Coordinates of C-alpha atoms in Angstrom, one line a residue:
Chain L
M259 CA 41.5 80.9 5.2
I260 CA 40.5 78.0 7.5
N261 CA 37.8 75.5 6.0
L262 CA 35.7 74.2 8.2
R263 CA 34.3 71.7 6.0
V264 CA 38.1 70.8 5.9
V265 CA 38.6 70.8 9.7
L266 CA 35.7 68.7 10.7
T267 CA 36.9 66.2 8.6
I268 CA 39.9 65.7 10.2
S269 CA 37.7 66.0 13.9
K270 CA 35.5 63.0 13.4
K271 CA 38.8 61.4 12.7
E272 CA 40.5 62.4 15.3
F273 CA 37.1 61.4 17.4
I274 CA 36.6 57.9 16.0
G275 CA 40.8 57.0 16.7
R276 CA 40.5 57.9 20.3
I277 CA 37.1 57.2 21.0
K278 CA 38.4 53.6 20.3
N279 CA 41.2 53.6 22.3
I280 CA 40.8 51.4 25.8
S281 CA 42.3 53.0 28.0
L282 CA 40.2 55.9 27.6
F283 CA 37.1 53.3 28.6
I284 CA 39.0 52.3 31.4
L285 CA 39.7 56.3 32.8
I286 CA 36.2 56.6 32.2
F287 CA 35.1 53.6 34.0
I288 CA 37.3 55.1 36.8
L289 CA 36.0 57.9 37.4
A290 CA 32.3 57.1 36.6
V291 CA 33.1 55.0 40.3
L292 CA 35.0 57.2 42.0
S293 CA 33.3 60.1 41.5
F294 CA 30.1 57.7 42.4
A295 CA 31.9 56.5 44.8
I296 CA 32.9 60.3 46.1
S297 CA 29.7 60.9 46.5
Y298 CA 28.7 59.0 49.0
F299 CA 31.8 58.5 50.7
G300 CA 33.4 61.9 49.9
T301 CA 31.7 62.8 53.8
S302 CA 32.9 59.9 55.8
P303 CA 35.9 61.9 57.0
S304 CA 33.1 63.3 59.3
G305 CA 31.2 60.9 60.2
L306 CA 28.9 60.6 57.2
T307 CA 28.0 58.9 54.3
G308 CA 25.3 58.9 51.5
F309 CA 24.5 62.7 49.9
H310 CA 25.2 65.5 51.8
G311 CA 24.1 68.4 48.6
V312 CA 25.4 69.3 45.9
N313 CA 29.1 71.5 47.4
V314 CA 30.3 69.0 49.7
T315 CA 30.4 66.8 47.1
I316 CA 31.7 68.6 43.5
A317 CA 34.2 70.0 46.4
S318 CA 35.5 65.6 46.7
L319 CA 34.7 65.9 43.0
M320 CA 36.4 68.4 42.7
S321 CA 39.8 66.5 43.7
L322 CA 39.1 63.6 41.9
S323 CA 39.7 65.6 38.4
I324 CA 42.9 67.5 38.7
Y325 CA 44.6 63.8 38.9
L326 CA 42.5 62.7 36.2
I327 CA 41.0 65.1 33.7
P328 CA 44.8 66.8 33.3
L329 CA 45.4 62.2 32.6
I330 CA 43.0 61.2 30.4
A331 CA 43.6 64.9 28.5
F332 CA 47.3 64.2 28.4
I333 CA 46.5 60.2 26.7
L334 CA 44.3 62.0 24.0
S335 CA 46.5 64.1 23.1
Y336 CA 49.9 63.1 23.6
D337 CA 50.4 61.4 19.8
S338 CA 48.3 63.3 18.2
I339 CA 50.5 64.9 16.1
T340 CA 53.3 62.5 16.8
G341 CA 52.1 59.1 16.1
E342 CA 51.0 60.2 13.0
E343 CA 54.8 60.8 12.4
E344 CA 55.5 57.6 13.9
D345 CA 53.3 55.8 12.2
G346 CA 54.4 57.9 8.3
T347 CA 50.3 58.9 7.8
M348 CA 51.7 62.3 8.5
P349 CA 52.6 63.1 4.5
L350 CA 49.5 62.0 2.7
L351 CA 47.5 64.4 5.1
L352 CA 50.3 66.9 5.1
S353 CA 49.9 66.2 1.6
S354 CA 46.4 67.3 1.1
S355 CA 44.7 69.8 0.6
A356 CA 44.2 70.5 4.0
S357 CA 46.5 73.1 5.2
R358 CA 49.0 72.8 8.8
S359 CA 46.1 75.2 11.0
E360 CA 43.3 73.4 9.7
I361 CA 44.8 69.8 10.4
Y362 CA 46.0 70.8 13.8
L363 CA 42.6 72.8 14.8
G364 CA 41.2 69.9 13.6
K365 CA 42.9 67.3 16.1
L366 CA 42.4 69.4 18.8
I367 CA 38.8 69.8 18.5
G368 CA 38.3 66.3 18.2
L369 CA 39.8 65.8 21.2
I370 CA 37.8 68.0 22.8
I371 CA 34.5 66.3 22.4
V372 CA 35.9 62.8 23.3
I373 CA 36.9 65.0 26.5
S374 CA 33.5 66.2 26.8
I375 CA 32.1 63.4 26.2
A376 CA 33.8 61.5 28.4
I377 CA 33.6 64.1 31.3
F378 CA 29.7 63.5 30.8
V379 CA 29.4 60.4 31.0
G380 CA 31.9 59.8 33.7
Y381 CA 29.6 62.5 35.5
G382 CA 27.2 61.2 34.6
I383 CA 26.2 58.6 37.8
S384 CA 27.0 61.0 40.4
G385 CA 25.4 63.8 37.5
I386 CA 21.5 61.5 37.9
T387 CA 22.3 60.9 42.5
I388 CA 22.7 65.0 42.3
L389 CA 19.3 65.5 40.0
S390 CA 17.0 63.3 41.1
R391 CA 17.5 64.0 45.0
G392 CA 19.0 68.2 44.9
N393 CA 17.2 71.3 43.4
V394 CA 18.1 73.8 40.8
G395 CA 20.6 75.7 41.9
S396 CA 22.2 72.7 42.8
I397 CA 21.6 71.1 38.9
I398 CA 23.3 74.4 37.6
S399 CA 26.5 73.8 40.4
Y400 CA 26.7 70.7 39.6
F401 CA 27.0 71.5 35.8
T402 CA 28.9 74.6 36.4
F403 CA 31.6 72.4 37.7
I404 CA 31.2 69.9 34.6
F405 CA 31.2 72.9 31.8
A406 CA 34.6 74.1 34.6
S407 CA 35.6 70.8 34.3
I408 CA 35.6 70.4 30.4
L409 CA 37.4 73.7 30.7
L410 CA 40.1 72.1 32.8
G411 CA 40.7 69.2 30.2
V412 CA 40.7 71.4 26.9
S413 CA 43.6 73.4 28.3
F414 CA 45.3 70.3 29.6
L415 CA 44.3 69.1 25.8
S416 CA 45.6 71.9 24.7
I417 CA 49.1 71.7 26.5
G418 CA 49.2 67.5 25.4
L419 CA 49.0 69.3 21.3
L420 CA 51.2 71.4 21.7
V421 CA 54.3 68.5 23.3
S422 CA 53.1 66.4 20.5
S423 CA 53.6 69.5 17.5
F424 CA 57.3 70.3 19.3
T425 CA 58.3 66.5 19.6
R426 CA 59.9 63.9 17.2
S427 CA 58.4 60.5 19.3
R428 CA 56.1 58.7 20.9
T429 CA 58.3 58.2 23.9
S430 CA 59.7 61.8 24.5
S431 CA 56.0 63.0 23.9
I432 CA 54.6 61.3 26.4
T433 CA 58.0 61.9 29.0
I434 CA 57.2 65.5 29.1
S435 CA 54.0 64.8 28.8
V436 CA 54.1 62.8 32.1
F437 CA 56.1 65.3 33.6
L438 CA 53.8 68.3 33.6
W439 CA 51.2 65.8 35.3
F440 CA 53.2 65.4 37.6
F441 CA 54.0 69.1 38.2
Y442 CA 51.0 70.3 37.7
V443 CA 49.3 68.3 39.8
F444 CA 51.3 67.7 42.4
I445 CA 54.3 69.6 42.9
Y446 CA 53.5 72.6 42.0
D447 CA 51.0 73.3 44.8
L448 CA 54.0 72.4 47.4
L449 CA 56.1 74.7 46.4
L450 CA 54.4 77.0 47.2
I451 CA 53.1 76.0 50.6
G452 CA 56.9 75.4 51.1
I453 CA 57.8 78.8 49.8
L454 CA 54.6 80.3 52.0
V455 CA 56.4 77.6 55.8
A456 CA 60.0 78.9 54.5
T457 CA 59.7 82.3 54.8
K458 CA 56.4 82.3 57.1
G459 CA 54.7 84.6 55.0
Q460 CA 57.3 87.6 55.8
A461 CA 59.1 87.9 53.3
M462 CA 58.5 90.7 51.6
F463 CA 58.2 89.7 47.6
I464 CA 55.3 86.5 49.2
N465 CA 53.0 87.5 49.8
N466 CA 48.9 86.6 48.8
T467 CA 49.2 88.7 45.4
V468 CA 52.1 86.9 45.0
I469 CA 51.8 83.2 45.9
G470 CA 47.7 84.4 44.7
A471 CA 49.1 84.8 41.1
S472 CA 51.4 81.8 40.6
M473 CA 48.8 80.4 40.9
L474 CA 47.4 81.5 38.2
L475 CA 50.4 79.8 36.3
N476 CA 49.4 76.7 37.2
P477 CA 45.6 75.7 35.2
T478 CA 44.6 72.6 38.1
D479 CA 44.2 76.2 40.2
V480 CA 42.8 78.2 37.6
Y481 CA 40.0 74.9 37.9
R482 CA 40.1 75.3 40.9
L483 CA 39.8 78.4 41.9
F484 CA 37.8 79.3 38.8
T485 CA 34.9 76.5 40.1
I486 CA 35.0 78.2 43.4
S487 CA 35.1 81.2 42.2
F488 CA 32.0 80.5 40.8
I489 CA 30.1 77.8 42.1
H490 CA 28.2 79.7 45.8
G491 CA 28.8 77.9 48.8
L492 CA 31.4 76.2 47.7
K493 CA 34.8 78.2 49.4
G494 CA 34.3 76.5 52.7
Y495 CA 35.0 73.6 52.4
Y496 CA 38.2 74.3 49.8
G497 CA 42.1 74.0 51.2
L498 CA 44.6 76.3 50.3
T499 CA 42.8 78.6 47.7
S500 CA 40.3 79.3 51.0
I501 CA 42.3 81.5 52.4
L502 CA 42.2 83.3 49.2
T503 CA 38.8 84.6 50.0
G504 CA 37.8 87.6 48.3
R505 CA 41.5 88.3 46.9
F506 CA 41.8 88.9 43.1
V507 CA 42.5 85.8 41.8
L508 CA 38.6 84.7 43.0
D509 CA 37.6 88.2 40.3
H510 CA 35.6 85.9 37.1
F511 CA 37.1 88.2 34.9
L512 CA 40.3 87.6 35.7
L513 CA 39.7 84.1 36.1
I514 CA 37.9 83.9 32.8
V515 CA 40.1 84.9 31.0
T516 CA 42.9 83.0 32.9
Y517 CA 41.1 80.1 31.6
I518 CA 41.1 81.3 28.0
M519 CA 44.4 81.8 27.9
W520 CA 45.6 79.1 28.9
I521 CA 43.6 77.8 26.8
F522 CA 44.5 80.1 22.7
L523 CA 48.4 80.2 24.6
P524 CA 49.7 77.0 24.1
M525 CA 46.9 76.0 21.5
F526 CA 48.4 78.6 19.4
M527 CA 52.5 77.8 20.2
G528 CA 51.4 74.1 19.4
A529 CA 50.4 75.2 15.8
F530 CA 53.0 77.6 15.0
I531 CA 55.6 74.9 15.7
F532 CA 53.1 72.6 14.4
H533 CA 53.5 75.8 11.1
K534 CA 57.2 75.8 10.9
K535 CA 58.3 71.3 12.1
R536 CA 60.0 70.4 9.0
Y537 CA 60.7 66.3 8.4
Chain A
M64 CA 81.4 70.8 -15.1
L65 CA 79.6 69.1 -18.4
K66 CA 77.4 70.5 -20.6
L67 CA 74.7 68.5 -19.7
K68 CA 74.0 69.2 -17.0
E69 CA 73.6 72.9 -16.9
E70 CA 69.9 73.6 -18.1
S71 CA 69.8 77.2 -20.0
N72 CA 67.1 79.0 -20.1
S73 CA 67.1 78.9 -23.9
D74 CA 66.7 75.0 -22.8
K75 CA 63.7 75.6 -20.9
M76 CA 62.3 78.0 -23.5
K77 CA 62.8 75.5 -26.6
D78 CA 60.4 73.7 -26.9
N79 CA 56.9 75.2 -26.4
K80 CA 55.5 73.3 -23.2
L81 CA 56.0 76.3 -19.8
P82 CA 57.9 74.8 -16.8
I83 CA 55.3 73.8 -14.2
M84 CA 57.5 73.6 -11.2
E85 CA 61.0 75.4 -12.0
L86 CA 63.8 74.8 -9.3
N87 CA 66.7 77.7 -8.5
N88 CA 70.1 76.7 -6.9
I89 CA 68.4 74.7 -4.2
N90 CA 71.2 73.8 -1.5
K91 CA 70.2 71.4 1.9
E92 CA 72.7 71.3 4.6
Y93 CA 72.6 69.6 8.0
K94 CA 74.0 70.6 11.3
L95 CA 76.7 68.0 12.7
G96 CA 77.8 67.2 16.2
G97 CA 80.9 68.7 15.8
G98 CA 80.6 72.2 14.1
Y99 CA 80.5 69.7 11.0
V100 CA 78.3 70.4 8.7
F101 CA 76.2 67.9 5.9
K102 CA 75.4 68.4 2.1
A103 CA 72.5 66.9 2.0
L104 CA 71.8 68.7 -1.9
A105 CA 74.2 71.5 -4.1
D106 CA 73.3 73.8 -6.0
I107 CA 70.5 71.6 -7.7
N108 CA 68.7 73.1 -10.7
F109 CA 65.7 71.9 -13.0
S110 CA 62.7 72.4 -14.5
V111 CA 59.3 70.6 -14.7
K112 CA 58.0 71.0 -18.3
E113 CA 54.4 70.2 -18.7
G114 CA 53.6 66.9 -19.9
E115 CA 56.7 65.2 -19.6
V116 CA 58.3 62.6 -17.4
L117 CA 60.6 63.4 -15.5
T118 CA 62.6 61.2 -13.4
I119 CA 65.2 62.0 -10.9
L120 CA 67.6 58.4 -10.4
G121 CA 70.5 58.5 -7.9
H122 CA 72.4 55.8 -5.1
N123 CA 70.6 55.1 -2.0
G124 CA 71.1 58.5 0.3
A125 CA 72.1 60.3 -3.5
G126 CA 69.8 63.0 -2.1
K127 CA 66.4 62.0 -4.2
S128 CA 63.9 61.7 -1.1
T129 CA 65.7 65.6 0.5
L130 CA 64.6 66.7 -2.6
I131 CA 61.0 65.0 -3.0
K132 CA 60.2 67.0 0.2
I133 CA 61.3 69.8 -0.3
I134 CA 58.7 70.2 -3.2
M135 CA 56.6 69.1 -1.2
G136 CA 57.3 71.9 1.8
F137 CA 58.0 68.6 4.8
T138 CA 61.4 70.4 4.8
K139 CA 62.8 74.2 3.6
P140 CA 66.1 74.2 1.3
T141 CA 68.7 76.1 3.2
T142 CA 69.2 78.6 0.5
G143 CA 67.1 78.2 -3.2
S144 CA 63.7 79.0 -4.1
I145 CA 61.0 76.8 -6.4
K146 CA 58.6 78.1 -8.0
I147 CA 55.8 75.8 -8.4
F148 CA 53.1 77.2 -11.1
G149 CA 54.6 80.7 -10.8
T150 CA 53.5 80.2 -7.3
D151 CA 57.5 80.7 -4.6
T152 CA 56.9 78.0 -3.4
S153 CA 60.5 77.1 -1.4
K154 CA 59.5 78.1 2.6
M155 CA 55.8 76.5 2.0
L156 CA 53.0 75.0 -0.4
P157 CA 50.2 76.7 -0.5
K158 CA 46.9 75.0 -0.2
H159 CA 45.7 76.7 -4.0
V160 CA 49.6 74.0 -4.9
K161 CA 48.5 71.6 -2.5
A162 CA 45.5 71.1 -4.5
K163 CA 47.3 70.9 -7.8
I164 CA 49.7 67.8 -6.7
G165 CA 48.8 64.3 -6.2
Y166 CA 52.5 62.4 -4.1
I167 CA 52.6 59.1 -3.2
P168 CA 55.8 58.7 -0.2
E169 CA 58.2 56.5 -0.6
V170 CA 56.7 54.1 2.3
V171 CA 53.2 54.5 2.1
H172 CA 51.1 54.4 5.6
F173 CA 47.6 54.8 5.7
Y174 CA 45.2 55.3 8.9
G175 CA 44.6 50.7 10.2
N176 CA 41.3 51.7 10.9
L177 CA 39.9 52.8 7.8
S178 CA 38.6 50.7 5.3
G179 CA 39.1 51.6 1.5
I180 CA 37.0 53.2 0.4
E181 CA 36.4 55.1 4.3
T182 CA 40.1 56.3 2.7
M183 CA 38.9 57.7 0.1
E184 CA 36.7 59.8 1.2
F185 CA 38.2 61.4 3.8
F186 CA 41.4 63.0 1.6
G187 CA 38.4 63.4 -0.4
K188 CA 37.3 65.1 2.0
L189 CA 40.2 66.8 3.1
N190 CA 39.7 68.7 -1.1
N191 CA 36.3 69.3 -0.5
L192 CA 35.3 66.4 -2.3
Y193 CA 32.4 64.1 -1.7
N194 CA 31.9 62.0 -4.1
K195 CA 31.4 58.5 -3.7
K196 CA 31.4 56.8 -6.6
L197 CA 34.4 58.5 -7.9
F198 CA 36.5 57.1 -5.1
E199 CA 34.7 53.3 -6.2
E200 CA 35.8 54.1 -9.9
L201 CA 39.1 55.3 -9.2
L202 CA 39.6 51.8 -6.6
D203 CA 38.2 50.1 -9.3
K204 CA 41.6 51.1 -12.1
V205 CA 43.7 50.7 -9.5
G206 CA 42.7 46.9 -9.7
I207 CA 41.6 47.2 -5.5
S208 CA 38.0 47.0 -6.1
G209 CA 37.3 43.8 -4.4
A210 CA 39.5 45.2 -1.1
A211 CA 37.1 48.5 -1.3
N212 CA 35.4 47.1 2.6
K213 CA 38.1 45.8 4.0
K214 CA 40.4 48.0 7.1
V215 CA 43.6 49.0 5.2
V216 CA 45.4 47.4 7.6
S217 CA 45.2 43.5 6.3
Y218 CA 45.8 45.1 2.8
S219 CA 50.1 43.9 1.0
K220 CA 52.2 46.2 0.1
G221 CA 51.5 46.2 -2.8
M222 CA 47.8 46.7 -2.2
K223 CA 48.3 50.0 0.2
Q224 CA 49.9 51.4 -3.7
R225 CA 47.4 51.3 -5.3
L226 CA 45.4 53.0 -2.7
A227 CA 47.8 55.5 -2.8
F228 CA 48.0 55.8 -6.1
A229 CA 44.3 56.0 -6.5
V230 CA 44.3 58.8 -3.1
S231 CA 46.9 60.9 -5.5
R232 CA 44.5 61.4 -8.1
I233 CA 41.6 62.3 -5.9
K234 CA 42.4 65.6 -6.4
D235 CA 42.5 64.8 -10.3
P236 CA 46.3 67.4 -9.8
D237 CA 48.2 68.5 -12.8
I238 CA 51.3 67.1 -11.6
Y239 CA 51.7 63.8 -10.1
I240 CA 54.8 63.4 -7.6
F241 CA 56.2 59.9 -7.0
D242 CA 59.5 58.9 -4.2
E243 CA 60.3 55.3 -5.2
P244 CA 57.3 54.2 -6.2
T245 CA 57.8 51.0 -8.3
S246 CA 60.1 50.5 -3.9
G247 CA 59.4 47.1 -2.3
M248 CA 56.7 46.0 -5.7
D249 CA 56.9 42.3 -6.4
P250 CA 57.6 43.1 -10.9
S251 CA 53.3 41.9 -12.2
A252 CA 52.9 45.5 -9.7
V253 CA 55.7 47.5 -11.0
N254 CA 53.6 46.4 -14.6
D255 CA 50.5 47.9 -13.5
F256 CA 51.3 51.0 -12.0
I257 CA 54.2 52.1 -14.9
S258 CA 50.6 51.0 -16.8
L259 CA 48.9 53.3 -14.3
V260 CA 51.6 56.3 -15.0
R261 CA 51.0 55.7 -18.6
L262 CA 48.0 56.3 -19.0
I263 CA 47.6 59.6 -16.7
N264 CA 50.9 61.3 -18.7
D265 CA 48.3 60.3 -21.7
N266 CA 45.5 62.3 -20.6
G267 CA 48.1 65.5 -20.3
K268 CA 49.1 65.3 -16.7
T269 CA 53.4 65.7 -15.4
I270 CA 55.2 63.5 -13.3
L271 CA 58.1 64.1 -11.4
M272 CA 58.9 60.7 -9.5
T273 CA 62.0 59.1 -8.3
A274 CA 62.8 55.4 -8.7
H275 CA 65.6 52.3 -9.0
I276 CA 66.7 51.5 -12.4
L277 CA 64.3 49.7 -14.1
P278 CA 64.4 49.4 -17.7
E279 CA 60.3 50.8 -17.3
I280 CA 61.2 53.4 -15.5
E281 CA 63.7 53.8 -18.9
D282 CA 60.1 53.5 -21.3
I283 CA 58.3 56.0 -20.2
S284 CA 60.3 58.8 -18.8
N285 CA 61.3 61.6 -21.1
R286 CA 63.7 62.7 -19.6
I287 CA 65.9 61.3 -16.9
C288 CA 67.9 63.5 -14.0
V289 CA 70.9 61.8 -12.5
I290 CA 72.2 62.9 -8.9
L291 CA 74.5 61.3 -7.4
N292 CA 75.9 62.8 -3.4
G293 CA 73.7 65.5 -3.1
K294 CA 74.8 67.0 -6.6
I295 CA 73.7 67.4 -10.7
T296 CA 75.5 64.6 -12.4
A297 CA 73.4 64.7 -15.7
L298 CA 70.2 65.5 -16.8
G299 CA 68.7 65.5 -20.4
G300 CA 66.1 62.4 -22.4
I301 CA 68.0 59.3 -22.5
P302 CA 68.0 59.3 -26.6
E303 CA 70.6 63.1 -26.1
L304 CA 72.7 62.4 -22.9
L305 CA 73.5 58.7 -24.9
E306 CA 74.8 60.7 -27.6
G307 CA 76.0 63.4 -25.4
L308 CA 78.6 60.8 -24.0
G309 CA 79.0 59.2 -26.2
L310 CA 78.3 55.4 -24.9
P311 CA 78.1 52.2 -27.3
T312 CA 76.3 49.9 -28.3
T313 CA 76.9 46.2 -28.5
I314 CA 77.0 44.6 -31.2
N315 CA 77.8 40.2 -30.4
L316 CA 78.5 38.1 -32.9
R317 CA 78.2 34.6 -32.5
F318 CA 80.2 32.4 -35.3
K319 CA 79.4 29.1 -36.3
N320 CA 81.9 26.1 -36.1
G321 CA 85.1 26.6 -37.3
F322 CA 85.5 29.8 -38.0
K323 CA 88.5 31.8 -37.4
F324 CA 88.6 35.0 -36.7
E325 CA 91.1 37.8 -37.8
E326 CA 92.6 39.4 -35.9
S327 CA 93.0 42.9 -39.3
W328 CA 89.9 43.1 -40.0
F329 CA 88.5 44.4 -36.5
E330 CA 91.8 46.3 -36.3
N331 CA 90.8 47.6 -40.0
I332 CA 87.6 48.8 -38.9
K333 CA 88.5 50.1 -36.1
N334 CA 91.0 51.9 -37.5
F335 CA 88.4 53.9 -39.2
K336 CA 86.1 54.5 -36.6
L337 CA 83.4 52.0 -37.6
I338 CA 84.2 50.9 -34.6
T339 CA 85.8 51.6 -30.8
D340 CA 86.0 48.7 -29.6
Y341 CA 86.7 44.7 -29.9
K342 CA 86.9 41.5 -27.3
F343 CA 87.1 37.6 -28.7
N344 CA 86.0 34.7 -27.5
D345 CA 87.4 31.4 -28.9
K346 CA 86.3 29.2 -26.1
I347 CA 81.9 29.9 -27.5
L348 CA 83.1 32.0 -31.5
S349 CA 82.2 34.8 -29.9
A350 CA 82.9 38.5 -30.1
N351 CA 81.4 41.7 -28.4
I352 CA 82.0 44.7 -31.0
K353 CA 81.5 48.6 -29.4
F354 CA 80.1 50.3 -31.8
I355 CA 78.5 54.6 -32.2
E356 CA 74.8 53.9 -32.9
T357 CA 75.4 56.4 -35.7
K358 CA 77.7 54.2 -37.5
R359 CA 75.3 51.2 -36.4
I360 CA 74.3 50.5 -40.3
K361 CA 77.5 51.0 -42.1
L362 CA 78.6 48.4 -39.5
I363 CA 76.0 46.0 -40.2
N364 CA 76.7 46.2 -44.0
E365 CA 79.9 45.7 -42.9
I366 CA 79.7 43.2 -41.5
I367 CA 77.2 41.1 -43.1
S368 CA 79.0 41.1 -46.8
K369 CA 82.1 40.4 -45.1
Y370 CA 80.4 37.3 -42.5
H371 CA 77.3 35.6 -44.3
D372 CA 78.3 32.6 -44.4
D373 CA 79.5 31.9 -40.6
L374 CA 77.3 34.0 -38.4
A375 CA 75.1 32.1 -36.4
D376 CA 73.6 34.4 -34.6
M377 CA 74.2 38.7 -34.8
S378 CA 72.9 40.6 -30.6
I379 CA 72.3 43.8 -30.0
K380 CA 72.3 46.1 -27.2
K381 CA 71.9 49.3 -27.0
P382 CA 72.9 51.2 -23.5
G383 CA 70.6 52.8 -21.5
L384 CA 69.4 54.0 -18.1
F385 CA 72.1 51.5 -16.6
E386 CA 74.7 52.3 -18.0
I387 CA 74.5 56.3 -18.2
F388 CA 73.0 55.9 -14.8
S389 CA 77.4 53.4 -14.4
H390 CA 79.1 55.9 -16.3
F391 CA 78.0 58.4 -14.2
S392 CA 79.0 56.9 -10.5
N393 CA 81.7 55.1 -11.7
K394 CA 83.4 58.6 -12.4
K395 CA 82.0 59.8 -10.0
V396 CA 83.9 57.0 -8.0
Y397 CA 86.5 57.9 -9.0
N398 CA 86.5 61.1 -8.3
D399 CA 85.7 60.6 -5.3

């Protein structure tokens, strides 16, 4: 039986510990500056500057999210468990009446609060611009985008905490986290495109269905699909995912389920590993 | 195998106090590379009775800390079972059992960004306790109330140990488990710690701890358990172990100037089994005589009646924890 007060105590401790992290402040600052810059100059390739509607801004900010939010999530979570082990605080924590499930859940919730605030603050400046210039539809679209970005952060926090639960040191945890970040953000889509190009889309087993389904195996792609699926008028602004317009991967229910899977599957796996972990 | 290290069921039940912890055939093996297996613990059997202080002794790497980790559920035994308060905790320490255990690890680390009182509040909340006055009282009892608002990162090792002791008392547990609690402490801190252990034991709390050989530990321990190379080699109360092992007491006699030793007298009392051994030192006119404790009064009477005019001083050194530990560790080295 989970004791919510115990979970919230650990969440608060995790929150306070992480919010003081200087690298988090630097990343939030970068996110804020870049989001502001993108909201103004994101359409410069087409010869325009200034605010040109919420969809253009969101399409540009999505790329920023995909690079920075998983990175912030990994920086927050990579040493959440291994750090306690290396610092020697884990034995006392485990000897308290808190169960391992409560400790794990508490840590995840604390990190979720931190990343939610980071994303709100980071995208807040652009949000003010949209609030002042956009209509109600624009505001809803922007909040949908922020919500999707938070889900992206939460899914990577969940993955980061999983990594932290099965590794034994900060070094191995950060190494695996950086690899995963690089893999999901840079390599995975390149691999998919590479396969499509190499087979010229002719191979029997490489069709839009397979490629679409493969995109669901990458949380950053799920984020892209989720955002363009839920924000009306965004499809035209986005590259690879645009070709999947109307395909099954843009189904709302499928995307919600997939997102939930990307959050809860690593969470349950991590909690299970932490439960079994021996010291 | 020495009878002393075995603990039969009749031993467990011979006093009215119930065992609150029972370890049965605990074995712990670590698989090393190349198919090698390191046996950290082998056939550990003992129980901890309510209200006693049981101290586990052993050299570095003997398996003491591994055993504590197994009891605390940080690691699983390869085989064997543990029951604490009647609950099988071999696989995991359940919450309701953890709630009855106060624990101090071998090396104490706290969250450096929290103050002493914040640390107490944090661990208090984890144990569903929100009584700030109690936390302040506990800090006061361990003598660090003056540093309650200072960040733990600024605490000395001794202060952290005291804080750990205060934290372990938050739950008002029934049993305390301390892993090398006095390691790295200065003598005054050791004395303070011993006083605190006495205090909680006087309140009927049970204590299981691992420790180095210290006279203070000897004073507070009801029973000791000697672990060497992962095996229990002795278990019992110090007087019973001394009696069982037949470890001799030493009496040192210092004689006045001009005294001449009469070896025949010493040989005579040795033949009568009043003493087990003797050694003279002619330069300082001293004699070390070893004898079994039961012969003490008779021997002293004999010495006084024989040498009352020649004796300058007499001192007695009873065997203790060190001698028990040395007896078994020397034997182990010899056997190895």
